[in-house]
CSV table of C-alpha atoms in Angstrom, one decimal:
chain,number,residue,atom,x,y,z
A,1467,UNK,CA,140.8,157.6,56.0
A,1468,UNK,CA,141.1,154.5,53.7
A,1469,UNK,CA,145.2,153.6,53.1
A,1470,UNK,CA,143.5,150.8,50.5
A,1471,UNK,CA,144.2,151.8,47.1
A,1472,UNK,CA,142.8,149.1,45.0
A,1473,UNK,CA,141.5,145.3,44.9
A,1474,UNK,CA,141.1,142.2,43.2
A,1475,UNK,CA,138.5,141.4,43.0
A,1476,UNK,CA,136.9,144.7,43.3
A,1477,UNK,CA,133.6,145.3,45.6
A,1478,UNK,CA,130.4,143.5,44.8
A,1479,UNK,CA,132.0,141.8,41.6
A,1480,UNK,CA,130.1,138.5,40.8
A,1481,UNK,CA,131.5,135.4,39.1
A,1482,UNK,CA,134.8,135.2,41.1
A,1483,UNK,CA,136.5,131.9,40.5
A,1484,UNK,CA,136.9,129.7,43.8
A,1485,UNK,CA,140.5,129.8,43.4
A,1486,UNK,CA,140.5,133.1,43.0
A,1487,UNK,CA,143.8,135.3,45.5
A,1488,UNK,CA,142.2,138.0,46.8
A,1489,UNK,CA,145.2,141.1,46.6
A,1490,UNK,CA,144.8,144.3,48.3
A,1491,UNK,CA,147.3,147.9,47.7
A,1492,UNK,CA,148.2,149.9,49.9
A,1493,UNK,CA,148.8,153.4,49.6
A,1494,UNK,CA,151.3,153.0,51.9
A,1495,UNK,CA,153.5,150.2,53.1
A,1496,UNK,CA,151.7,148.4,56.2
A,1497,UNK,CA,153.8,147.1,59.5
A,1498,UNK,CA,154.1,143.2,58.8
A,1499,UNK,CA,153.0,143.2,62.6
A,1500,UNK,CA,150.2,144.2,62.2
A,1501,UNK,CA,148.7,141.9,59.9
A,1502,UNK,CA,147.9,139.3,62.2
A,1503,UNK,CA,145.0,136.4,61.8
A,1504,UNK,CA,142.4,138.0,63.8
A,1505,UNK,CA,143.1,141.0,62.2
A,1506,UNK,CA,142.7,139.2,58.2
A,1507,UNK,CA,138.7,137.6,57.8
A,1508,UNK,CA,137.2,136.1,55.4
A,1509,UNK,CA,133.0,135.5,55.8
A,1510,UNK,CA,131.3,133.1,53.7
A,1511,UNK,CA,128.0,135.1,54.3
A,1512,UNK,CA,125.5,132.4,52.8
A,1513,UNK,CA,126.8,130.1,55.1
A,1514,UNK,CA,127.4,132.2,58.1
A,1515,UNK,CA,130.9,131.4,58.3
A,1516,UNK,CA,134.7,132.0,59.2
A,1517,UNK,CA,136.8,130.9,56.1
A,1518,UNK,CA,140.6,130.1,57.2
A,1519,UNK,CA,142.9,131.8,55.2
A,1520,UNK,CA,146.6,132.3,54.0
A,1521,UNK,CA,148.3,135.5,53.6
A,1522,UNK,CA,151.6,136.9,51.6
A,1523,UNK,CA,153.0,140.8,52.1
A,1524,UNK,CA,155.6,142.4,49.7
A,1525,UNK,CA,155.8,145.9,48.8
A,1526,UNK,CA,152.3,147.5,49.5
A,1527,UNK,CA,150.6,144.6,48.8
A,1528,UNK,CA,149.1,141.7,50.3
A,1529,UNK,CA,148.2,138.5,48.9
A,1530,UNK,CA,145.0,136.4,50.5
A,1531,UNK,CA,144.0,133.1,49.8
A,1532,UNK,CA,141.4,130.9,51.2
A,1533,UNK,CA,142.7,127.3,52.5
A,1534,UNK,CA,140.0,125.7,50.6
A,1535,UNK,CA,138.1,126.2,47.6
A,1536,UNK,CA,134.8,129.1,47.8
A,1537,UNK,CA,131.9,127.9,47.2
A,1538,UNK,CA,130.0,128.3,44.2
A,1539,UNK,CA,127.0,131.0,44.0
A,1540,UNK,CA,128.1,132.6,47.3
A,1541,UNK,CA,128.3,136.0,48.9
A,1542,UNK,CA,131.7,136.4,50.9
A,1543,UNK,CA,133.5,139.3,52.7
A,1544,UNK,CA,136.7,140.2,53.7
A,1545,UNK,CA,137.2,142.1,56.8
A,1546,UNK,CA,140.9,144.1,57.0
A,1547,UNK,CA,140.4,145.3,61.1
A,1548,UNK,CA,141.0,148.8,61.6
A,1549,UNK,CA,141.1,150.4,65.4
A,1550,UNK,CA,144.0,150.9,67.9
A,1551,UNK,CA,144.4,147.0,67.9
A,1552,UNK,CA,144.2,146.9,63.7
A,1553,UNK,CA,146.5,147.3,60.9
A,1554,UNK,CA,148.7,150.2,60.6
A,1555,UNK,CA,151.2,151.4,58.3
A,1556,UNK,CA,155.2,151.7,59.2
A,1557,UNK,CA,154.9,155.2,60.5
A,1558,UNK,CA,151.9,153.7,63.5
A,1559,UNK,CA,149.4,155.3,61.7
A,1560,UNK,CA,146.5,152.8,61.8
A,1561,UNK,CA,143.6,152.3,59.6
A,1562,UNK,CA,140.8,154.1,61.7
A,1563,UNK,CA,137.9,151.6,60.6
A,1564,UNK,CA,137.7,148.3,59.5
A,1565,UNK,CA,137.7,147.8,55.3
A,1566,UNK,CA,135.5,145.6,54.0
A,1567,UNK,CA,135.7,144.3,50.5
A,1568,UNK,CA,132.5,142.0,49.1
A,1569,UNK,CA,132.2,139.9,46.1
A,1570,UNK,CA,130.2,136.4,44.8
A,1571,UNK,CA,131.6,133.8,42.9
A,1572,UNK,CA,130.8,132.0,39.7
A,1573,UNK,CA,128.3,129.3,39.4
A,1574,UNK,CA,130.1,126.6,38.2
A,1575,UNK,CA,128.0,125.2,35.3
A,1576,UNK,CA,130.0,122.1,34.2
A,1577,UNK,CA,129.3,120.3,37.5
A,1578,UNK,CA,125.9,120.1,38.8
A,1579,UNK,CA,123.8,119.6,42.2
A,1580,UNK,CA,122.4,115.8,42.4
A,1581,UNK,CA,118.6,115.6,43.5
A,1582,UNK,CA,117.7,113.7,46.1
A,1583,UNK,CA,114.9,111.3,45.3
A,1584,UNK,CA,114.5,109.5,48.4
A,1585,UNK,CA,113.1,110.4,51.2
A,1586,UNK,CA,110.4,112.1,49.7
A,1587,UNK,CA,109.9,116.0,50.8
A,1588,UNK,CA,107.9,116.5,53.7
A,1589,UNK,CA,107.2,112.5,54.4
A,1590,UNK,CA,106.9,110.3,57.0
A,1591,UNK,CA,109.9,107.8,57.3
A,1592,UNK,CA,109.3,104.9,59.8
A,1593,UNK,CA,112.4,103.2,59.4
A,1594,UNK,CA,116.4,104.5,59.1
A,1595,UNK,CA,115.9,105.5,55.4
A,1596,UNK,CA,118.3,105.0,52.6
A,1597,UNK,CA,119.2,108.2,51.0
A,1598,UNK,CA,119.1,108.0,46.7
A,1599,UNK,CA,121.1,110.4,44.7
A,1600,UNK,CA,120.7,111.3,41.1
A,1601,UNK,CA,124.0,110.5,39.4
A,1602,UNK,CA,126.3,113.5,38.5
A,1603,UNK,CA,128.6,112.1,35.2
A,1604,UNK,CA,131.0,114.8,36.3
A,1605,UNK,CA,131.1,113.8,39.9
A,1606,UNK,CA,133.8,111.9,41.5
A,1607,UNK,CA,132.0,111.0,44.9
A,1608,UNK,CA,128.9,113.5,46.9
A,1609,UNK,CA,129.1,114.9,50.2
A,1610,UNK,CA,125.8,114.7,52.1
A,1611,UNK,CA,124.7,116.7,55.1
A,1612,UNK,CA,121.9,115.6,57.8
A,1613,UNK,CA,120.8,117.8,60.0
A,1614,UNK,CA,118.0,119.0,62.7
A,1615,UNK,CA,118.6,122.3,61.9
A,1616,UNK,CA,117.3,124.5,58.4
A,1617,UNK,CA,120.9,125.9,58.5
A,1618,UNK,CA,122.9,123.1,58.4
A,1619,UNK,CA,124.8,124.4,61.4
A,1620,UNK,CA,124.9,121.7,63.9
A,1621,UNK,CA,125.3,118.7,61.4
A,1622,UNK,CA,124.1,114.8,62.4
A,1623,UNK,CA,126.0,113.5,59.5
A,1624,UNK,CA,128.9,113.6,58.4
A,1625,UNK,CA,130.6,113.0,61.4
A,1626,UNK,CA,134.5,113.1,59.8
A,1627,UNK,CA,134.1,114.0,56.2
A,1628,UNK,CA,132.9,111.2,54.9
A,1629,UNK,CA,132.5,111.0,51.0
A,1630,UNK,CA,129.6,108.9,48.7
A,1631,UNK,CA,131.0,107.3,45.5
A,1632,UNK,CA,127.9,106.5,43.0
A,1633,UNK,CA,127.7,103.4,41.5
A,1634,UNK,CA,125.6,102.4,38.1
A,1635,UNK,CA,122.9,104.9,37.5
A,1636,UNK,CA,121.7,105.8,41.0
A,1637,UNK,CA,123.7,106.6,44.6
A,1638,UNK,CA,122.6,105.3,47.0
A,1639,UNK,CA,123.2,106.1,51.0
A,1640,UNK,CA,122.4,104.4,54.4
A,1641,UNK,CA,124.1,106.1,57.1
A,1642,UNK,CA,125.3,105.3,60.4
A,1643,UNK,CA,122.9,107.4,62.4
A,1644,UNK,CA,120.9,107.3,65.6
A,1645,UNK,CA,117.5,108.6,64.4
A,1646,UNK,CA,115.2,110.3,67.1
A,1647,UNK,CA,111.7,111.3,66.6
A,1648,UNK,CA,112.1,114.4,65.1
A,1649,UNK,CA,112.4,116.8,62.2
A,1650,UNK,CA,115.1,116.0,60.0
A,1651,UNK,CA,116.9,118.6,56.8
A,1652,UNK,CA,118.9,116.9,54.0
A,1653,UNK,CA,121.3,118.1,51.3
A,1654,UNK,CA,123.6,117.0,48.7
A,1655,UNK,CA,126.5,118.7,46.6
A,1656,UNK,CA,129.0,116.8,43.8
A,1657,UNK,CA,132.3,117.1,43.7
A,1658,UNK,CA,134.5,116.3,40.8
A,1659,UNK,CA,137.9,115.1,40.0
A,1660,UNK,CA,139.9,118.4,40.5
A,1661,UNK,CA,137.9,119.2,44.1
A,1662,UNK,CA,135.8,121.3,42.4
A,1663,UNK,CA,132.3,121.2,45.1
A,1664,UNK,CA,128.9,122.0,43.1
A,1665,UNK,CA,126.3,124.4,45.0
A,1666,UNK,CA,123.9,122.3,47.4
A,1667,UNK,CA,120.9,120.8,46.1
A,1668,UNK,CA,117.8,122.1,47.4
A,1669,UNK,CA,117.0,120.9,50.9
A,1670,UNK,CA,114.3,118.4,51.4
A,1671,UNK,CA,113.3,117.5,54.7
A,1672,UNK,CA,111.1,114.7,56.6
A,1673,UNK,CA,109.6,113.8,59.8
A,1674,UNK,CA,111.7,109.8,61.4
A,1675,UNK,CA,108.7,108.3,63.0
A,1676,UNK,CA,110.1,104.9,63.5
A,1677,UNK,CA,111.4,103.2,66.6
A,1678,UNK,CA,114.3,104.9,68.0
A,1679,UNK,CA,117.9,102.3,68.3
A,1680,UNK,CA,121.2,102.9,69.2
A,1681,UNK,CA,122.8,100.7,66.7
A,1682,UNK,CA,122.1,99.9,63.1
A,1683,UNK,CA,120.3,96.5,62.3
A,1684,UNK,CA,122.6,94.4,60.3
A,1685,UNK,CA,120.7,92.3,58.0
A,1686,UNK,CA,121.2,88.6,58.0
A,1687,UNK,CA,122.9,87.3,54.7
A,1688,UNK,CA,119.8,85.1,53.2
A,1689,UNK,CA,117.6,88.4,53.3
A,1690,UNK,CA,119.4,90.5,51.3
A,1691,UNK,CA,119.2,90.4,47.3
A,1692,UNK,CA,122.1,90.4,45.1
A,1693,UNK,CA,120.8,92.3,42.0
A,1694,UNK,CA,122.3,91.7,38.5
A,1695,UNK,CA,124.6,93.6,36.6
A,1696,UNK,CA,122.1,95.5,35.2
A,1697,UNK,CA,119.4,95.8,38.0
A,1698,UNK,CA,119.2,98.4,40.3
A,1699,UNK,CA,117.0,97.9,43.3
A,1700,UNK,CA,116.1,100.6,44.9
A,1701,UNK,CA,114.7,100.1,48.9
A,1702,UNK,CA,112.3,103.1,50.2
A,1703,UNK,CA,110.7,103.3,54.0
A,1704,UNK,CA,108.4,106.1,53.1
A,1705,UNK,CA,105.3,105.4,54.2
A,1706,UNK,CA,102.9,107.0,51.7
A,1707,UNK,CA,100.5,109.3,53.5
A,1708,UNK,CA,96.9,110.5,52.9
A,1709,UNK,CA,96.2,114.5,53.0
A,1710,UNK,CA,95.3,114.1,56.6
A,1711,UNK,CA,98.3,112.9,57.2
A,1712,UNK,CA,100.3,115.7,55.3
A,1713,UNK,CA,98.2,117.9,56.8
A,1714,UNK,CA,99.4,116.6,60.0
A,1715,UNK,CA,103.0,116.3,59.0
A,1716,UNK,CA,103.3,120.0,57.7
A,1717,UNK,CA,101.8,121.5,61.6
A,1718,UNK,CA,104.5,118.8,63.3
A,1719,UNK,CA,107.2,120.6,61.1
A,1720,UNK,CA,105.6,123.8,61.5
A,1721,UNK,CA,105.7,123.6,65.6
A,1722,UNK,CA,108.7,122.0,65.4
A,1723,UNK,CA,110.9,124.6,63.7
A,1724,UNK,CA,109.3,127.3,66.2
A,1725,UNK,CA,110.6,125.7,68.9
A,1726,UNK,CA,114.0,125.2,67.6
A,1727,UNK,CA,114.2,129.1,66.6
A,1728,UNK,CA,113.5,129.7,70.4
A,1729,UNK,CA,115.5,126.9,72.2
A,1730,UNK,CA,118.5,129.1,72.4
A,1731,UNK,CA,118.7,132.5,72.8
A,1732,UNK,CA,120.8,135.3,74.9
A,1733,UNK,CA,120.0,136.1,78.2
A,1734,UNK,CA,122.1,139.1,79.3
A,1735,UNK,CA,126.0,140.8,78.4
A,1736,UNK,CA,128.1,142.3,80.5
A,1737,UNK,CA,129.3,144.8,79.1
A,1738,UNK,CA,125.7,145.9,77.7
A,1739,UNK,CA,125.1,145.7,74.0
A,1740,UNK,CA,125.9,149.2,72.1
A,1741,UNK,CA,127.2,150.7,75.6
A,1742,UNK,CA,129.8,153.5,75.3
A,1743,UNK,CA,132.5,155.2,77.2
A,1744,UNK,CA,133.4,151.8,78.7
A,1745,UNK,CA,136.8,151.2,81.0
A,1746,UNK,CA,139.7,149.1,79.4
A,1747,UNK,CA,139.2,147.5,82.9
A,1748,UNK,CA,135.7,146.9,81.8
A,1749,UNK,CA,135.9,145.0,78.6
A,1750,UNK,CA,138.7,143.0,79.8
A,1751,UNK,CA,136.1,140.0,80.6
A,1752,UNK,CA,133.2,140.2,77.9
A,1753,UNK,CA,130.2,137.6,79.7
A,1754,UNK,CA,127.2,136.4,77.7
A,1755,UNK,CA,125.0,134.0,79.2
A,1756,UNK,CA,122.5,132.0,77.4
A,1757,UNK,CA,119.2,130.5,77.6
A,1758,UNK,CA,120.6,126.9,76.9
A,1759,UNK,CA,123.6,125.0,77.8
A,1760,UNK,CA,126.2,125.1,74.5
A,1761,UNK,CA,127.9,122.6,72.9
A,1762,UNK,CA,131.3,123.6,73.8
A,1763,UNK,CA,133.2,122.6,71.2
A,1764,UNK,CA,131.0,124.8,68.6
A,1765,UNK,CA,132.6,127.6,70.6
A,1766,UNK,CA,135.9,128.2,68.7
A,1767,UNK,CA,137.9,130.9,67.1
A,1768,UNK,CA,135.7,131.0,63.7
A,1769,UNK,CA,132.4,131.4,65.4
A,1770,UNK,CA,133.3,133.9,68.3
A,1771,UNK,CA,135.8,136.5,68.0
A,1772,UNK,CA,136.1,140.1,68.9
A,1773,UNK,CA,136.3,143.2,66.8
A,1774,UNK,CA,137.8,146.2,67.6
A,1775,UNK,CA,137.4,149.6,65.8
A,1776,UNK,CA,137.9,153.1,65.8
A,1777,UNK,CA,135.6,155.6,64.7
């Protein structure tokens, strides 16, 4: 039996703000115990995410708030855990299975996406390229991801948050990145003065094709052009390619991204997946082993964590 008696927002409703406190009531007043951090999550479900989160109880009711804003045009879920290790009201009843309330938020319309006009889609680059923005008038600085990877999950840049601040009318980009010869994803988002973050532009990608270095080439100072006030130069390493060429760019990207979706994949679990009537003893130790070696510090409390539930 649910003891949730009402929410806001309430399930599936679109256009949440992305400051919006998430409240839940009870029907009954919940042991403060039990409302521990593993046992409050919030999922950014288009991203594939743990959001961290504050929470507030006071008479049936408890207050959640993400840490940082929600993204714009997303699908998110809380989960409240239920099971013997879940939240339970004063008298130890728990809440046999785990609640789960879903909403989206708003699209913010007064701040948009940039475009990114250099590289060009599914091109060659044969030296490190120098990334060009549309300008945003609403946007304070952008916030740009690279990455080998469609999902944006394992990210090449930024390393530690850092920002792009436009100048003029274009914004321009060259980042401090060991290129290899590979498939490359890129996306953009604006962010204006109040922290507000726009929803990411749509992903281009390109193939780097150029000779690989382990630092970035430092142009001596009688090379480089000062442009006027009122001149913008812009600098592009995009080889332009014939249709044999696309051709041949488009089954590179094509092979490339079936190998990445089998690189890494799960081996074996002890326990096994969906087994019942386990021992406690048993499930002490979960083991998973994997095709690939992980980057250990992806493994962290947001991206593996355990349920339990009742049914």
């Amino acid at each position: 039996m649910s003891i949730v008696y009402k929410t806001l927002p309430h399930h599936t409703q679109d256009k949440v703000l992305l400051d919006q406190e998430i409240e839940i009531t009870f029907m009954l007043d919940i042991n403060v115990n039990s409302l521990r951090q593993e046992n409050i999550i919030l999922l950014n479900l288009s991203e594939q995410r743990v959001e961290p989160v504050k929470s507030a109880y006071n008479r049936k009711v408890l207050k959640i708030k993400s840490l940082n804003l929600l993204n714009p045009n997303s699908h998110y879920q809380l989960q409240l855990v239920g099971g013997e290790s879940g939240i339970k009201d004063i008298t130890g009843r728990i809440m046999a299975e785990t609640y789960e309330l879903e909403f989206y938020t708003k699209d913010i319309m007064s701040i948009k996406p940039p475009t990114i006009i250099q590289p060009n889609d599914l091109s060659i680059v044969l030296e490190k390229p120098e990334y060009h923005l549309t300008k945003v008038e609403e946007a304070l600085y952008y916030e740009l991801q690279v990455s080998m990877s469609n999902t944006f999950h394992n990210l090449v840049w930024p390393k530690n948050n850092e920002k792009i601040y436009g100048l003029e009318d274009k914004v321009t980009a060259k980042l401090d990145v060991s290129y290899e010869n590979a498939q490359y994803y890129v996306r953009a988002r604006s962010v204006n003065d109040k922290g507000i973050c726009s929803s990411w532009s749509k992903p281009i990608r390109f193939y780097f094709d150029g000779k690989i270095e382990s630092t970035i080439e430092v142009p001596k100072q009688e090379d480089v052009d000062t442009p006027d006030d009122d001149e913008v130069i812009l600098e592009t390493f995009t080889r332009a390619a014939d249709q044999d060429q696309i051709k041949n760019l488009q089954d590179a990207l094509s092979i490339t991204d079936n190998v990445a979706t089998s690189n890494l994949s799960i081996k074996d679990i002890t326990p096994k997946n969906k087994s019942v009537n386990n021992s406690l003893e048993s499930i002490k130790k979960i083991t998973i082993q994997f095709s690939e070696e992980l980057n250990k510090e992806s493994v962290t409390t947001s991206s593996c964590y355990v349920l339990a539930e009742r049914n």
